[in-house]
Structures are given as structure tokens and as C-alpha cells.
Tab-separated table of C-alpha atoms and ligand atoms in Angstrom:
chain	number	residue	atom	x	y	z
A	280	MET	CA	-28.928	24.155	12.860
A	281	ASN	CA	-25.869	26.170	13.870
A	282	ILE	CA	-22.903	23.815	13.741
A	283	THR	CA	-19.250	24.231	14.685
A	284	ILE	CA	-16.665	21.773	13.415
A	285	ILE	CA	-13.371	21.729	15.284
A	286	GLY	CA	-10.455	20.530	13.172
A	287	THR	CA	-10.194	21.427	9.504
A	288	GLY	CA	-8.361	18.308	8.370
A	289	PHE	CA	-9.814	16.033	5.771
A	290	VAL	CA	-12.869	14.893	7.737
A	291	GLY	CA	-13.589	18.337	9.227
A	292	VAL	CA	-13.529	20.242	5.943
A	293	VAL	CA	-15.615	17.672	4.091
A	294	SER	CA	-18.171	17.545	6.928
A	295	ALA	CA	-18.340	21.354	7.099
A	296	ALA	CA	-19.022	21.599	3.361
A	297	VAL	CA	-21.609	18.839	3.440
A	298	TYR	CA	-23.599	20.193	6.425
A	299	ALA	CA	-23.498	23.645	4.765
A	300	SER	CA	-24.843	22.122	1.558
A	301	HIS	CA	-27.833	20.893	3.586
A	302	GLY	CA	-28.574	24.515	4.523
A	303	HIS	CA	-27.048	24.605	8.030
A	304	THR	CA	-24.904	27.466	9.244
A	305	VAL	CA	-21.443	26.025	9.729
A	306	THR	CA	-18.287	27.413	11.316
A	307	GLY	CA	-15.070	25.502	10.848
A	308	LEU	CA	-12.461	26.062	13.529
A	309	ASP	CA	-8.774	25.277	13.611
A	310	ILE	CA	-5.791	26.553	15.582
A	311	ASP	CA	-3.733	26.638	12.361
A	312	SER	CA	-4.237	30.220	11.133
A	313	SER	CA	-2.678	29.688	7.701
A	314	LYS	CA	-5.104	26.852	6.985
A	315	ILE	CA	-8.040	29.013	8.086
A	316	ALA	CA	-6.864	31.920	5.908
A	317	GLN	CA	-6.672	29.579	2.901
A	318	LEU	CA	-10.102	28.106	3.572
A	319	ASN	CA	-11.657	31.564	3.907
A	320	GLN	CA	-10.346	32.273	0.414
A	321	GLY	CA	-12.007	29.095	-0.826
A	322	LYS	CA	-8.738	27.180	-1.125
A	323	VAL	CA	-8.731	23.613	0.158
A	324	PRO	CA	-5.299	22.643	1.554
A	325	PHE	CA	-5.440	19.147	-0.038
A	326	TYR	CA	-6.733	17.593	-3.245
A	327	GLU	CA	-10.236	16.129	-3.068
A	328	PRO	CA	-12.465	16.080	-6.166
A	329	GLY	CA	-15.514	18.385	-5.904
A	330	LEU	CA	-14.645	19.771	-2.481
A	331	SER	CA	-13.415	23.245	-3.336
A	332	GLU	CA	-16.510	23.769	-5.569
A	333	LEU	CA	-18.765	22.858	-2.637
A	334	ILE	CA	-16.845	25.100	-0.226
A	335	ASN	CA	-17.014	28.044	-2.621
A	336	GLN	CA	-20.767	27.652	-3.103
A	337	HIS	CA	-21.343	28.267	0.605
A	338	LEU	CA	-18.421	30.401	1.735
A	339	ALA	CA	-19.396	33.761	3.242
A	340	LYS	CA	-23.044	32.639	3.058
A	341	ASN	CA	-23.631	29.824	5.523
A	342	LEU	CA	-20.027	28.632	5.880
A	343	ASN	CA	-17.037	30.349	7.401
A	344	PHE	CA	-13.784	29.439	9.104
A	345	THR	CA	-12.102	30.902	12.179
A	346	THR	CA	-9.326	30.296	14.701
A	347	GLU	CA	-11.339	31.778	17.602
A	348	TYR	CA	-13.299	29.530	19.968
A	349	ALA	CA	-15.105	32.613	21.340
A	350	GLU	CA	-16.386	33.335	17.841
A	351	ALA	CA	-17.100	29.766	16.750
A	352	ILE	CA	-18.981	28.203	19.644
A	353	PRO	CA	-21.356	30.514	21.568
A	354	SER	CA	-24.683	30.302	19.739
A	355	ASN	CA	-24.118	26.922	18.163
A	356	GLU	CA	-26.202	23.895	19.063
A	357	LEU	CA	-23.877	21.222	17.760
A	358	ILE	CA	-20.106	21.180	18.203
A	359	ILE	CA	-18.378	18.431	16.268
A	360	ILE	CA	-14.827	17.469	17.194
A	361	ALA	CA	-12.948	16.243	14.109
A	362	VAL	CA	-9.347	16.744	15.159
A	363	GLY	CA	-6.585	14.228	14.471
A	364	THR	CA	-5.962	11.204	16.675
A	365	PRO	CA	-2.418	10.110	15.885
A	366	SER	CA	-1.184	6.783	17.200
A	367	ALA	CA	0.708	6.847	20.487
A	368	SER	CA	3.983	4.895	20.778
A	369	ASP	CA	2.152	1.814	22.139
A	370	GLY	CA	-0.204	1.860	19.126
A	371	THR	CA	-3.248	3.183	21.003
A	372	ALA	CA	-5.036	6.357	19.862
A	373	ASP	CA	-3.454	9.516	21.240
A	374	LEU	CA	-6.369	11.616	22.477
A	375	THR	CA	-4.330	14.745	23.301
A	376	TYR	CA	-5.941	16.879	20.579
A	377	VAL	CA	-9.452	15.623	21.301
A	378	LYS	CA	-9.042	16.453	24.990
A	379	ALA	CA	-7.503	19.859	24.193
A	380	ALA	CA	-10.446	20.687	21.906
A	381	ALA	CA	-12.923	19.591	24.610
A	382	LYS	CA	-11.228	21.810	27.171
A	383	SER	CA	-11.052	24.815	24.834
A	384	LEU	CA	-14.661	24.640	23.666
A	385	ALA	CA	-16.153	24.141	27.138
A	386	PRO	CA	-16.118	27.757	28.453
A	387	HIS	CA	-17.990	28.956	25.345
A	388	LEU	CA	-20.760	26.336	25.287
A	389	ALA	CA	-24.361	27.506	24.952
A	390	GLU	CA	-27.045	25.948	27.132
A	391	ASN	CA	-28.282	22.571	25.863
A	392	SER	CA	-25.665	22.038	23.191
A	393	ILE	CA	-24.429	18.708	21.847
A	394	VAL	CA	-20.732	17.910	21.641
A	395	ALA	CA	-20.212	15.116	19.116
A	396	ILE	CA	-16.979	13.262	18.386
A	397	LYS	CA	-16.281	12.500	14.738
A	398	SER	CA	-12.606	11.686	15.245
A	399	THR	CA	-11.930	7.951	15.422
A	400	VAL	CA	-11.598	7.202	19.131
A	401	PRO	CA	-11.773	4.031	21.236
A	402	PRO	CA	-14.807	3.041	23.302
A	403	GLY	CA	-14.883	4.820	26.635
A	404	THR	CA	-13.612	8.138	25.260
A	405	LEU	CA	-16.835	10.035	25.993
A	406	ASP	CA	-16.504	9.082	29.666
A	407	HIS	CA	-13.087	10.765	29.689
A	408	LEU	CA	-14.364	13.890	27.949
A	409	GLN	CA	-17.446	14.427	30.140
A	410	PRO	CA	-15.517	15.653	33.235
A	411	ILE	CA	-13.066	17.686	31.135
A	412	ILE	CA	-15.911	19.710	29.622
A	413	ALA	CA	-18.027	19.823	32.789
A	414	LYS	CA	-15.109	21.299	34.720
A	415	HIS	CA	-15.018	24.342	32.429
A	416	THR	CA	-18.691	25.136	31.877
A	417	SER	CA	-21.902	25.556	33.805
A	418	ALA	CA	-23.999	25.002	30.654
A	419	ARG	CA	-25.988	21.795	30.292
A	420	PHE	CA	-24.582	19.685	27.426
A	421	THR	CA	-24.686	16.130	26.132
A	422	LEU	CA	-22.068	14.057	24.363
A	423	ALA	CA	-22.479	11.888	21.288
A	424	SER	CA	-20.444	9.916	18.808
A	425	LEU	CA	-20.837	10.566	15.064
A	426	PRO	CA	-18.272	8.355	13.310
A	427	GLU	CA	-17.513	8.973	9.650
A	428	PHE	CA	-17.050	6.378	6.941
A	429	LEU	CA	-15.990	8.492	3.981
A	430	ARG	CA	-13.257	7.441	1.587
A	431	GLU	CA	-10.629	9.859	0.380
A	432	GLY	CA	-11.007	10.650	-3.293
A	433	LYS	CA	-14.755	9.976	-3.054
A	434	ALA	CA	-15.398	11.903	0.135
A	435	VAL	CA	-17.880	14.460	-1.193
A	436	ASN	CA	-20.090	11.831	-2.713
A	437	ASP	CA	-19.696	9.465	0.273
A	438	SER	CA	-20.821	12.290	2.572
A	439	LEU	CA	-23.680	13.526	0.410
A	440	GLU	CA	-24.961	9.983	-0.145
A	441	PRO	CA	-23.658	7.878	2.749
A	442	ASP	CA	-24.387	4.139	3.086
A	443	ARG	CA	-25.503	4.883	6.626
A	444	VAL	CA	-25.417	7.560	9.327
A	445	VAL	CA	-24.368	6.301	12.750
A	446	ILE	CA	-25.485	8.169	15.860
A	447	GLY	CA	-23.951	7.000	19.108
A	448	ALA	CA	-25.868	8.574	21.990
A	449	ASN	CA	-27.810	7.645	25.107
A	450	ASN	CA	-29.873	10.784	25.670
A	451	GLN	CA	-33.229	10.691	23.822
A	452	GLU	CA	-33.391	14.418	23.089
A	453	THR	CA	-29.862	14.288	21.650
A	454	ILE	CA	-30.821	11.277	19.523
A	455	ASP	CA	-33.921	13.109	18.232
A	456	ARG	CA	-31.985	16.258	17.340
A	457	LEU	CA	-29.191	14.363	15.584
A	458	THR	CA	-31.713	12.145	13.777
A	459	LYS	CA	-33.569	15.228	12.491
A	460	LEU	CA	-30.279	16.748	11.333
A	461	HIS	CA	-29.371	13.649	9.313
A	462	GLN	CA	-32.803	12.724	7.918
A	463	PRO	CA	-32.236	14.662	4.636
A	464	PHE	CA	-29.133	12.549	3.951
A	465	ASN	CA	-31.534	9.890	2.751
A	466	ALA	CA	-29.579	7.051	4.351
A	467	PRO	CA	-30.404	4.507	7.044
A	468	ILE	CA	-29.853	6.116	10.441
A	469	ILE	CA	-28.414	3.699	12.951
A	470	VAL	CA	-28.824	4.758	16.568
A	471	VAL	CA	-26.607	2.898	19.016
A	472	SER	CA	-24.675	3.543	22.209
A	473	PRO	CA	-21.507	5.690	21.917
A	474	ASP	CA	-19.298	2.651	22.599
A	475	SER	CA	-21.026	0.618	19.876
A	476	ALA	CA	-20.650	3.496	17.420
A	477	GLN	CA	-16.928	3.684	18.139
A	478	MET	CA	-16.446	-0.085	18.023
A	479	GLY	CA	-18.495	-0.129	14.794
A	480	LYS	CA	-16.158	2.347	13.131
A	481	TYR	CA	-13.057	0.337	14.079
A	482	THR	CA	-14.760	-2.909	13.107
A	483	ALA	CA	-15.697	-1.655	9.620
A	484	ASN	CA	-12.130	-0.583	8.883
A	485	ALA	CA	-10.566	-3.662	10.469
A	486	TYR	CA	-12.889	-5.919	8.453
A	487	LEU	CA	-12.067	-4.154	5.166
A	488	ALA	CA	-8.358	-4.375	5.981
A	489	THR	CA	-8.818	-8.090	6.744
A	490	ARG	CA	-10.556	-8.587	3.419
A	491	ILE	CA	-7.669	-6.943	1.565
A	492	THR	CA	-5.042	-8.917	3.488
A	493	PHE	CA	-6.963	-12.135	2.935
A	494	ILE	CA	-7.189	-11.717	-0.847
A	495	ASN	CA	-3.516	-10.740	-0.927
A	496	GLN	CA	-2.664	-14.014	0.825
A	497	ILE	CA	-4.778	-15.952	-1.640
A	498	ALA	CA	-3.005	-14.110	-4.483
A	499	ASP	CA	0.325	-15.239	-3.027
A	500	LEU	CA	-0.924	-18.827	-3.094
A	501	CYS	CA	-2.014	-18.400	-6.730
A	502	ASP	CA	1.544	-17.341	-7.517
A	503	LYS	CA	2.665	-20.782	-6.374
A	504	ASN	CA	0.372	-22.658	-8.760
A	505	GLY	CA	-1.455	-22.244	-12.062
A	506	ALA	CA	-4.438	-20.312	-10.637
A	507	ASP	CA	-5.203	-16.695	-11.546
A	508	ILE	CA	-6.483	-14.507	-8.695
A	509	ASP	CA	-8.944	-12.668	-10.973
A	510	GLN	CA	-10.522	-16.014	-11.886
A	511	VAL	CA	-10.584	-17.039	-8.234
A	512	ILE	CA	-12.453	-13.785	-7.438
A	513	GLN	CA	-14.928	-14.622	-10.227
A	514	VAL	CA	-15.535	-17.959	-8.514
A	515	ILE	CA	-16.217	-16.517	-5.043
A	516	SER	CA	-18.070	-13.291	-5.932
A	517	PRO	CA	-21.566	-14.571	-6.850
A	518	ASP	CA	-21.971	-15.970	-3.318
A	519	HIS	CA	-24.143	-13.333	-1.627
A	520	ARG	CA	-22.279	-13.802	1.608
A	521	ILE	CA	-19.053	-12.795	-0.127
A	522	GLY	CA	-19.905	-10.392	-2.974
A	523	PRO	CA	-17.810	-8.944	-5.819
A	524	HIS	CA	-16.515	-5.730	-4.256
A	525	TYR	CA	-13.349	-4.728	-2.478
A	526	TRP	CA	-11.327	-7.664	-3.721
A	527	TYR	CA	-8.416	-5.969	-5.413
A	528	PRO	CA	-5.131	-7.590	-4.482
A	529	GLY	CA	-2.035	-5.437	-4.512
A	530	PHE	CA	0.796	-4.076	-2.418
A	531	GLY	CA	-1.336	-4.005	0.770
A	532	TYR	CA	-3.564	-1.344	2.282
A	533	GLY	CA	-2.347	2.170	3.042
A	534	GLY	CA	-3.777	5.604	3.776
A	535	SER	CA	-4.564	7.506	6.923
A	536	CYS	CA	-7.158	5.069	8.305
A	537	PHE	CA	-6.645	1.335	7.803
A	538	PRO	CA	-3.049	0.940	9.041
A	539	LYS	CA	-3.683	3.213	12.000
A	540	ASP	CA	-7.106	1.835	12.926
A	541	VAL	CA	-5.925	-1.788	12.741
A	542	LYS	CA	-2.952	-0.981	14.979
A	543	GLU	CA	-5.165	0.944	17.413
A	544	LEU	CA	-7.723	-1.829	17.658
A	545	ALA	CA	-4.911	-4.365	18.118
A	546	ALA	CA	-3.402	-2.226	20.902
A	547	TYR	CA	-6.832	-1.761	22.477
A	548	ALA	CA	-7.416	-5.538	22.346
A	549	LYS	CA	-4.054	-6.106	24.051
A	550	GLN	CA	-4.945	-3.579	26.745
A	551	THR	CA	-8.071	-5.562	27.496
A	552	GLY	CA	-6.014	-8.776	27.813
A	553	LEU	CA	-6.599	-10.200	24.318
A	554	ASP	CA	-2.914	-10.582	23.533
A	555	HIS	CA	-3.163	-13.017	20.638
A	556	ASN	CA	-5.595	-11.279	18.365
A	557	LEU	CA	-6.059	-11.421	14.610
A	558	LEU	CA	-5.431	-7.680	14.283
A	559	VAL	CA	-1.804	-7.932	15.416
A	560	GLU	CA	-1.205	-10.528	12.711
A	561	LEU	CA	-3.087	-8.442	10.139
A	562	ASN	CA	-0.826	-5.486	10.779
A	563	ARG	CA	2.285	-7.656	10.575
A	564	LEU	CA	1.214	-9.218	7.265
A	565	ASN	CA	0.481	-5.816	5.755
A	566	GLU	CA	3.767	-4.320	6.955
A	567	GLU	CA	5.885	-7.121	5.521
A	568	ARG	CA	4.001	-7.283	2.220
A	569	ILE	CA	5.922	-4.718	0.168
A	570	PRO	CA	9.458	-5.926	0.964
A	571	LYS	CA	8.309	-9.507	0.407
A	572	LEU	CA	6.845	-8.739	-3.025
A	573	LEU	CA	9.835	-6.638	-4.067
A	574	ARG	CA	12.187	-9.458	-3.072
A	575	ARG	CA	10.187	-11.864	-5.187
A	576	PHE	CA	10.129	-9.494	-8.184
A	577	SER	CA	13.863	-9.012	-7.728
A	578	GLU	CA	14.393	-12.695	-8.532
A	579	GLN	CA	12.202	-12.358	-11.619
A	580	ILE	CA	13.959	-9.282	-12.996
A	581	ASP	CA	17.492	-10.378	-12.122
A	582	GLY	CA	18.007	-7.887	-9.277
A	583	TRP	CA	17.086	-4.225	-8.765
A	584	ASP	CA	20.667	-2.966	-8.727
A	585	ASP	CA	21.208	-0.326	-11.452
A	586	LYS	CA	17.734	-0.886	-12.907
A	587	GLN	CA	15.885	2.227	-14.105
A	588	VAL	CA	12.445	1.977	-12.493
A	589	ALA	CA	9.437	4.163	-13.339
A	590	VAL	CA	7.170	4.135	-10.274
A	591	LEU	CA	3.742	5.241	-11.505
A	592	GLY	CA	1.382	6.428	-8.741
A	593	LEU	CA	2.771	7.941	-5.553
A	594	ALA	CA	-0.433	8.850	-3.652
A	595	PHE	CA	-1.823	6.075	-1.442
A	596	LYS	CA	-4.671	5.601	-3.916
A	597	PRO	CA	-6.211	7.367	-6.929
A	598	HIS	CA	-7.957	10.768	-6.722
A	599	THR	CA	-6.008	12.068	-3.744
A	600	ASN	CA	-2.620	13.673	-3.132
A	601	ASP	CA	-2.432	12.059	0.306
A	602	MET	CA	0.736	10.010	0.768
A	603	ARG	CA	0.156	8.840	4.320
A	604	GLU	CA	1.209	5.165	4.412
A	605	ALA	CA	1.343	5.179	0.606
A	606	PRO	CA	2.868	2.009	-0.876
A	607	SER	CA	5.178	4.268	-2.924
A	608	ILE	CA	7.113	5.259	0.212
A	609	LYS	CA	8.181	1.762	1.251
A	610	THR	CA	8.584	0.725	-2.381
A	611	ILE	CA	10.862	3.602	-3.358
A	612	GLU	CA	12.919	3.349	-0.166
A	613	TYR	CA	13.422	-0.361	-0.833
A	614	LEU	CA	14.359	0.179	-4.489
A	615	LEU	CA	16.869	2.926	-3.659
A	616	ASN	CA	18.456	0.709	-1.010
A	617	GLU	CA	18.816	-2.015	-3.591
A	618	GLY	CA	20.613	0.364	-5.977
A	619	ALA	CA	17.793	1.110	-8.429
A	620	ILE	CA	17.431	4.475	-10.207
A	621	VAL	CA	13.871	5.655	-9.671
A	622	THR	CA	11.603	8.107	-11.469
A	623	GLY	CA	8.297	8.796	-9.713
A	624	TYR	CA	5.134	9.971	-11.452
A	625	ASP	CA	1.773	11.000	-10.021
A	626	PRO	CA	-0.946	13.260	-11.469
A	627	GLU	CA	-1.596	15.050	-8.146
A	628	ALA	CA	0.900	14.030	-5.474
A	629	LEU	CA	4.245	15.290	-6.828
A	630	LYS	CA	4.319	18.162	-4.344
A	631	THR	CA	3.437	15.927	-1.375
A	632	ALA	CA	6.065	13.477	-2.615
A	633	GLN	CA	8.853	16.022	-2.148
A	634	THR	CA	8.374	15.870	1.615
A	635	ALA	CA	7.066	12.308	1.981
A	636	LEU	CA	10.010	10.732	0.155
A	637	PRO	CA	13.704	10.999	1.004
A	638	SER	CA	15.832	13.271	-1.156
A	639	HIS	CA	18.249	10.999	-2.987
A	640	ASP	CA	20.490	11.467	-6.004
A	641	LYS	CA	18.933	8.405	-7.657
A	642	LEU	CA	15.345	9.621	-7.202
A	643	THR	CA	13.737	12.060	-9.636
A	644	PHE	CA	10.150	12.990	-10.393
A	645	SER	CA	8.351	13.446	-13.638
A	646	LYS	CA	5.174	15.277	-14.580
A	647	SER	CA	4.340	12.931	-17.441
A	648	ILE	CA	4.150	9.176	-17.842
A	649	ASN	CA	5.860	9.462	-21.216
A	650	GLU	CA	8.835	11.154	-19.625
A	651	ALA	CA	8.910	8.807	-16.603
A	652	VAL	CA	9.199	5.681	-18.758
A	653	THR	CA	11.722	6.985	-21.330
A	654	GLN	CA	14.593	4.919	-19.961
A	655	ALA	CA	12.752	2.432	-17.782
A	656	ASP	CA	13.948	-1.129	-17.449
A	657	VAL	CA	10.973	-1.696	-15.160
A	658	VAL	CA	7.584	0.014	-15.369
A	659	LEU	CA	5.958	-0.357	-11.955
A	660	ALA	CA	2.264	0.636	-12.170
A	661	LEU	CA	1.616	1.053	-8.458
A	662	ILE	CA	-1.659	2.991	-8.164
A	663	GLU	CA	-4.733	2.666	-10.379
A	664	TRP	CA	-5.069	6.334	-11.387
A	665	PRO	CA	-7.145	6.489	-14.618
A	666	GLN	CA	-4.262	8.428	-16.242
A	667	ILE	CA	-2.020	5.388	-15.650
A	668	VAL	CA	-4.537	2.620	-16.351
A	669	GLU	CA	-5.682	4.251	-19.602
A	670	PHE	CA	-2.164	4.985	-20.830
A	671	ASP	CA	-1.085	2.955	-23.864
A	672	PHE	CA	2.216	1.424	-22.758
A	673	THR	CA	2.494	-0.573	-25.979
A	674	GLN	CA	3.407	2.770	-27.630
A	675	THR	CA	6.267	3.473	-25.228
A	676	LYS	CA	7.911	0.019	-25.391
A	677	LEU	CA	11.647	0.517	-25.756
A	678	ASN	CA	14.050	-1.466	-27.823
A	679	LYS	CA	15.458	-3.366	-24.838
A	680	PRO	CA	14.192	-5.983	-22.370
A	681	GLN	CA	11.558	-4.369	-20.114
A	682	TRP	CA	9.469	-5.662	-17.239
A	683	PHE	CA	5.979	-4.389	-16.493
A	684	ILE	CA	4.865	-4.851	-12.876
A	685	ASP	CA	1.105	-4.488	-12.587
A	686	ALA	CA	0.718	-3.911	-8.841
A	687	ARG	CA	-3.105	-3.685	-8.952
A	688	ASN	CA	-3.834	-6.131	-11.801
A	689	GLN	CA	-5.272	-3.401	-13.990
A	690	PHE	CA	-3.653	-4.160	-17.342
A	691	ASN	CA	-4.169	-6.587	-20.180
A	692	ALA	CA	-1.284	-9.010	-19.684
A	693	SER	CA	-1.394	-10.524	-23.173
A	694	GLU	CA	-1.365	-7.095	-24.886
A	695	LEU	CA	1.673	-6.041	-22.879
A	696	ARG	CA	3.408	-9.373	-23.500
A	697	GLU	CA	2.693	-9.056	-27.221
A	698	ALA	CA	4.262	-5.595	-27.151
A	699	GLY	CA	7.401	-7.229	-25.748
A	700	TYR	CA	7.164	-6.605	-21.999
A	701	GLU	CA	7.869	-9.269	-19.427
A	702	TYR	CA	4.543	-8.891	-17.561
A	703	LEU	CA	4.392	-9.548	-13.802
A	704	GLY	CA	1.084	-9.245	-11.931
A	705	ILE	CA	-0.184	-10.161	-8.477
A	706	GLY	CA	-1.448	-13.733	-8.105
A	707	LYS	CA	-1.177	-14.513	-11.818
B	264	LIG	C1	-11.074	3.991	4.390
B	264	LIG	C2	-12.519	3.472	4.524
B	264	LIG	O1	-12.944	2.940	3.267
B	264	LIG	C3	-13.420	4.567	5.019
B	264	LIG	O2	-14.739	4.042	5.186
B	264	LIG	C4	-12.883	5.066	6.349
B	264	LIG	O3	-13.683	6.034	6.895
B	264	LIG	C5	-11.465	5.572	6.172
B	264	LIG	O4	-10.652	4.525	5.642
B	264	LIG	P1	-9.711	5.372	2.611
B	264	LIG	O5	-8.513	5.174	3.477
B	264	LIG	O6	-9.958	6.706	2.023
B	264	LIG	O7	-11.043	4.977	3.386
B	264	LIG	O8	-9.517	4.370	1.351
B	264	LIG	P2	-10.081	3.027	0.731
B	264	LIG	O9	-10.556	3.342	-0.636
B	264	LIG	O10	-11.007	2.286	1.581
B	264	LIG	O11	-8.696	2.224	0.564
B	264	LIG	C6	-7.839	1.962	1.667
B	264	LIG	C7	-6.631	1.167	1.223
B	264	LIG	O12	-6.981	-0.143	0.838
B	264	LIG	C8	-5.908	1.742	0.016
B	264	LIG	O13	-4.532	1.603	0.200
B	264	LIG	C9	-6.400	0.893	-1.133
B	264	LIG	O14	-5.506	0.865	-2.212
B	264	LIG	C10	-6.478	-0.446	-0.452
B	264	LIG	N1	-7.395	-1.385	-1.100
B	264	LIG	C11	-8.713	-1.104	-1.189
B	264	LIG	C12	-6.902	-2.595	-1.580
B	264	LIG	O15	-5.704	-2.875	-1.502
B	264	LIG	N2	-7.770	-3.477	-2.137
B	264	LIG	C13	-9.098	-3.221	-2.209
B	264	LIG	O16	-9.826	-4.098	-2.713
B	264	LIG	C14	-9.581	-1.996	-1.747
């Protein structure tokens, strides 16, 4: 199939590489010419394991990138819109870029093409796009929804071996063509209406965010008694209705999807008249989590003022350099406000950190864990990068009182205590 993907952000680039790896001819399109120039040289503008290898295998063969709609669209049968949908000031999804892409692609559409939306958009969006495209083309086209469920840091694998492919379409020929395209992915193909596909995407993310918030609340209760959250998870996991996965308490969820999708679904629910919905509360609990935890730790470490703190892990999670809604941002801002002296470490996100974090005379960055902890009063292991989790902190224990905050419960508390740290975990 000849496929165009509009928007070379995270989802667009990964999708382009993955469809190309299935033998399709793919053109990636973006209005940002510097991004396109980089991609045409095989350089991916963000860190994602395995992605640049995949791009380079197909570049100049069945994969190319352009800024020109006239070049990207004409003979292609499937046009996928994967542009960003930032949140508007009322929390709903801002569809400006999706609508602009629809308008720009329309005059170039070939007869009988499919325009599919991969961007996360609320139900009803296809009804808005239909007249925008129809106004600027005489070609016959159909619309579909193709939501994505990939995780950053594991995106290549998630896309090559997805848990499921969701096709949201009403037209049978469109369903057949999209089903044929996705059959080699070797995953269950779920065909539903466009609205169900879009609600399904929001629901999956909102549920996962609920799960995280729920276990964080339980962890907070464990902190009030003698229970250990890891043991509580052992108790609940064998129940098939619950399961053992995705139960890692911590500083709350971050990233480009969960916070935004929860807020959007909450705003959408409000628009429909459901004012008191769980999602509003979910968002509030997640937003207040970091200051609440840092206040509690403050009591345990005798205040943050003048403390040297090594913040280990700045990206929002391991295996990415993405710092959108990363816990490090709120954490470091809070610590600086409280008078702490902070050194940040991350294996991949130091460059992103320069712009994502405020410049401050009490904030420095370090390329090595060893260096970051040389004067630390508090070691704050924020993100579970293997480099951090596998590091032997018993070897770097200093000859002074030191606290070790294990924000993702990844470390052996008794080993660290034996080495002389005051160990503080989540729900322990
Ligand atoms: C998520 C969804 O998983 C993906 O399906 C969707 O398409 C986009 O959003 P992503 O944001 O890349 O993907 O990250 P994910 O690994 O799901 O983690 C999201 C956040 O939840 C991170 O901040 C992570 O640290 C946190 N998390 C995850 C927890 O706090 N506890 C957990 O048990 C799991």
C-alpha cells in the first residue's frame, strides 16, 4: 500500500517506520523542514530504542520524508493524520492541527483514498473533519480512526507486536482494506465504530492512570500502618481479575499521554453534563501527589533547606529522553523553592532537561551517577533506568548521615540500611 503519514512526532515516525518494515511505501510529512531534513538523513529527533535502525533500513528505499503535500499525497491510498493534539485552556483536545492537516491534504487526495486519524481525538471528530475535507476535494474518500497504544521507550516493539489493532470505521470497503493492511501484524484486529475506537483509546489510558493512582493511594495508607505495599501487591496479584502488572507505586503518572488524556476525558465528560466524574478527581490526586510526598519526606529528613540532593532520572520514565510531565520537573522546582541544592542525572535526557527545567544557580547536571552523588545528603532515585537501579550505592555511601529515597521501590532496603543510609520508600 502507498501510505502517507502526516506529523512526524513520536507516533508518526514510529508508525512510518513500522509500516515501511511491513513492505509498504511510506511518505512521512511534516511542516517542520528541519525535522524532515534530519529524518531524511536517518536521524531521529528524539531518543527511542531501535527506531533509528529501523528508519535507516528503509530510508530511500520504501520510506522518505517531505514537507510538500503535493508530493506526499497524490497517489497514496491511505493518509494517516498523526499530528499533535495539545490540550486547550478548558482541558479539551485542541483540534487545530488535525483540522489544518485535513484541509491541507484534501486538494491532493486521490480517488477512493482513506483518511485515518491516529492522533488521540474525542468522539465526534470525524464528523467535523468530513466537511472540511469534502469542501476542498472532488475525490471520493472515507474516514477512519486508527488509535495507537504504543508506549514510549518500547514503541518499536509495541508497534511491531501490538496487543491489538483497532480499526474504527463504518464503511465495509474501508474496513476490508485496513484489515488487510494490519493482518501481518499478527494481533487481534478489533473493528468498531470510529466513536468507539476513540472512546476506547481514552478509556485504556484513563483506566491505566486510575490503576496507578489507586495503588499510590493504597501505598499512602500502608505508610500509615505496618503494611508493605509490595506485599499487598503480592496478595492481590494472583486474582485473575486483578493481575500482577502495572502496579508500581511512585510519584504519580507523567508523560505525554496519561495526564493529558485524563484531563481531556474529564473535560469531555463535563461538556456532556457529567460534572462530578472520577476523572476530575484522578487528575487532582495525581497533580497534588509530588508536593504531598515531598512535604512528607521533608519531615523525615529534617527539611530540604540547604540539603544537597542528587535527583537520579529526569526523563518521565526509562528508555526515553522525553520530559513532558516528568516527575523531575515538579520535584526539582519544589526542592529549589525549599532551598535545596540539586544535581540532576539522566542517561539520555540531560539535553532535554536544559530547556524543561528552570535555570537556577542551585541546579546543576551531571553525566555520571558517581559524580551526582559525591556530596549528596539525599539520593533521590526518581526513575527506574537500569543504569540507576543496577548502580551499587553501597559503594558511594559517604561518611555523613544520608537519606535514600526510593521513588519507585526498586532497591533492596535492608542492603541500603546496612550500608548506613536512612532508606525511605513508597508505602513501606
Ligand atoms: C502510555 C500508554 O501505556 C500507551 O498505551 C499510550 O498509547 C500512551 O500512554 P507512555 O506514556 O509511553 O504510554 O508510558 P507508560 O509506560 O504507560 O507510563 C506512563 C506513566 O505511568 C509513567 O509516568 C510511568 O512511570 C507511570 N507508571 C506506569 C506508574 O507510575 N506505575 C505503573 O505501574 C506504570
